[in-house]
Amino acid sequence: MEVFADVILPIPLERLFTYRLPDGLAVDLEKGMRVAVPFGKSKIYTALVYRIHTDPPVVYEAKDIHEVIDKVPLVNAVQMEHWKWMASYYMCTLGEVFRTAVPGAFLLESETLVLRNGEKEWDDQQVSDQEFMVLEALEHQTSLKIQEVCDILERKTVLPLLHRMYEKGLIQLRETLHDQYTPKYVRTVTLNPKYESEKDLNDLLDELNRAPKQRQVLLTLFQLRAVSRLPLSASELQKKSGTSAGVIRGLIDKDILLEKKIRTDRVTFEGDTEGLQKPVLSDFQQKSLEDITASFKDRDVTLLHGVTSSGKTEVYMKLMETFLADGKQVLYLLPEIALTTQLISRLQTCFGSRVAVFHSRFSLNERVEVWNNVRRNEEKAKVVIGARSSLFLPFDNLGLVIVDEEHENSFKQFDPAPRYHARDAAIVLATLHGAKVLLGSATPSLESFYNVRTGKYGYTSMEQRFGGVQMPEVDLVDIRDASRRKRMTGHFSEALIAGINETLAVREQVILFQNRRGYAPVVECMTCGHAPQCPNCDVSLTYHQGRNELRCHYCGYSEKMMVQCVACGNATLDTKGFGTEQIEKELKELFPDARTGRMDLDTTRGKFAYEKIITGFASGEFDILVGTQMVTKGLDFRHVNLVGIMNADALLNFPDFRAHERSFQLLTQVAGRAGRTEKRGKVLIQTYNPQNPVLRQVVNGDYTGMYEDQMSQRREYLYPPVNRIIRISFKHRAYHTLNEAASWFGQALRNLFGTSVLGPEYPPVARIRNQYIKQVLVKIPREQSLTQTKNSIKRIENSFNAISQYRSVRVIYDVDYF
Ligand code: ADP
Ligand code: ZN
């Protein structure tokens, strides 16, 4: 009887494909193993076995599987279940989940292929026109062959260009079928067992009297062996015995030492396992821990609502201990940017070498190692700490998931599909494992708090800071009044200047928050009103003074700043609005003696740049740190006594139903960086609207007030968490096609769902990279079936795709968009 396998291909296809297993290959094939299969005219893909059966496909002749790649399944049954849920919930394909879930090094292909580097947000200003064209093509197609790239660029040679793009991390290159994962080895040496007896050993040492250096090496080896039984690396032996590699080589050649290569893992803990420090909880932390344990008895998810610096991390660690003691694995999820060495070493002091870090900044190899360690449930990966993609690891015995800063919107993946929310996906994953979930935040998302109120989640709170430290004093500074009376210096109010002076005088530090990078978001001619726009996007260009450039923050376009207006020719260009770069410049003029640093996307490009700024600031290398949201994320600085928010209004006025919730969270979080030690910290929020209720709630630390206000709005306008929401985006190069297509789709939706459908409307930036965009929101009441709604939407899409002029319009679903 013939055997077939349904496989998942790592491309966005709705269906699974069936392949035949040639005789001989079928023996050991299991679900979750990788196979190499031909697809299309000439491509070979790595696919994943989803189901093995004996039913030949009806409509096509099954091709043969070329090769079985794995000996044991790469992906386990729970993961498969989880992927299935993810594809169905987030309206994408299993192939898309496969591609995101598995480190790139596991996906081999037959020819050199150019792929977009999924993790890399490509840097605006570093992309040339030709590079841009390649990237753009990769938005539509998962991969391009070299020849296809030549065609797109109308050039014969593209390899140098692709090389540059690869070096910049913009693309990935895949070569012929070979495993890209190269483990790292160390050369170890041991004494040949034939000298183990005392007599033989003495004879040997006598014999070596004529070779004193070799003799010295052996004596050192014995000393080291007396201390540790661990394999000894050749280089360490060489160093400790003060000889050369040649001497050791000589001993190996004489067969006195045996040489062996063993694999090591790159992310290792260097400390001493003996000296691990367990946290000792304060009374209120202990109380919360007990609440959590009690609530886990009848609920799977619990929210820890603890003010900034209440010591949530310590509570997590204590809780983790109990799960580890039961032999369980623990996943500690946090926003990418909060994944600092500061936090990692805190966990390592407690859990030592059991901590594994899964980080997009790590190399493919390092990620492959963590993957394998987790799959084998090894000691060195009992605690996995990572950003959202770490929830795809092949957990074998997951007991607890911690989602730190659960309100953070960076847990949501925007692009590409699957557009999943890591917090929600983690909860589903935990359910599949029978594991528990602890969500933690000082400013919980409305979604999570709503689930607490409705009794779905357990709850505990910590309302004071650890060690009796006071919450900072938050004041609003009315800059409308100050501007009118011309009492502002640049963007600084008198109160803020005074605050900074006082703080600097006592050698404490200052953080200033401004939500935009660059110098100014708009350049405008004072004579004719012309403002330079991006040629590819409907957005004005941001002025970057340092490079004297205008840049688009959406597509990467850049040009030299002009001297005269291109429209009227007058040299009357001025800037509007301000970003971090301008604040930094004003600071240098206002406080010439202070040392300043800046943390935003422009200053944190390199692999370690972000870390360097954080450590620099923590160790007092500079006095004032200016930054975007980056400065708000869970950083624990000891000497910050003043936090200034340059302008709260831009946040509050953002056109999105979550803007007020977000502003509350962001401002409270950044305020929480102040005064983490004895002295009470101070926060100054500059605003044109000191009466704004959200700002008052920030001042009073009134989370519940914010929750009630926002919830009443969400109820009135039927937004989440009251309703669910799906955002459907349409993208196309041609304005008219897009408009017609979006209206058609919108109308079809309205026929079914009536007034629950909003739009189609243009988003705030209506064209990005030459693609026009329109969006429709579908609100889904809790009592309406989500599955049926999605099925109906998919049916509409099928009819839509049957209309030939709409077929080229991209339709993108974002379920629970954030
Ligand atoms: P949060 O995450 O709630 O903002 P952290 O976990 O960063 O707060 O804790 C704030 C500071 O207090 C940290 O420096 C932490 O080391 C310290 N801290 C908190 N709890 C304890 C504890 N039980 N023992 C010792 N130090 C603690
Ligand atoms: Zn642009």
CSV table of N, CA, C and O and ligand atoms in Angstrom, one decimal, residues 534-537 539 541 552-557 769, ligand 2:
chain,number,residue,atom,x,y,z
A,534,CYS,N,7.2,62.8,1.2
A,534,CYS,CA,7.9,61.6,0.6
A,534,CYS,C,7.3,61.3,-0.7
A,534,CYS,O,6.0,61.3,-0.9
A,535,PRO,N,8.1,61.0,-1.7
A,535,PRO,CA,7.5,60.7,-3.0
A,535,PRO,C,6.8,59.3,-3.0
A,535,PRO,O,6.0,59.1,-3.9
A,536,ASN,N,7.1,58.5,-2.1
A,536,ASN,CA,6.5,57.2,-2.0
A,536,ASN,C,5.3,57.0,-1.1
A,536,ASN,O,4.6,56.0,-1.1
A,537,CYS,N,5.3,58.0,-0.1
A,537,CYS,CA,4.3,57.8,1.0
A,537,CYS,C,3.6,59.2,1.1
A,537,CYS,O,4.1,60.2,0.9
A,539,VAL,N,3.2,61.3,3.4
A,539,VAL,CA,3.6,61.8,4.8
A,539,VAL,C,4.7,62.8,4.5
A,539,VAL,O,5.4,62.8,3.6
A,541,LEU,N,8.2,64.7,5.2
A,541,LEU,CA,9.6,64.2,5.5
A,541,LEU,C,10.1,64.8,6.8
A,541,LEU,O,9.8,66.0,7.1
A,552,CYS,N,12.0,59.9,5.2
A,552,CYS,CA,10.7,59.3,5.5
A,552,CYS,C,10.8,58.2,6.5
A,552,CYS,O,11.6,57.3,6.3
A,553,HIS,N,10.0,58.3,7.5
A,553,HIS,CA,10.0,57.2,8.6
A,553,HIS,C,9.2,56.0,8.2
A,553,HIS,O,9.1,55.1,9.0
A,554,TYR,N,8.6,56.0,7.1
A,554,TYR,CA,7.8,54.9,6.7
A,554,TYR,C,8.5,54.0,5.6
A,554,TYR,O,8.3,52.8,5.6
A,555,CYS,N,9.2,54.6,4.7
A,555,CYS,CA,9.8,53.8,3.6
A,555,CYS,C,11.3,53.9,3.5
A,555,CYS,O,11.9,53.1,2.8
A,556,GLY,N,11.9,54.8,4.2
A,556,GLY,CA,13.4,54.9,4.1
A,556,GLY,C,13.9,55.9,3.1
A,556,GLY,O,15.1,56.1,3.0
A,557,TYR,N,13.0,56.5,2.4
A,557,TYR,CA,13.5,57.5,1.4
A,557,TYR,C,14.2,58.7,2.2
A,557,TYR,O,13.9,59.0,3.3
A,769,ARG,N,5.0,53.4,0.6
A,769,ARG,CA,5.8,52.7,-0.4
A,769,ARG,C,5.0,52.5,-1.7
A,769,ARG,O,4.8,51.4,-2.2
B,2,ZN,ZN,8.2,57.2,2.3
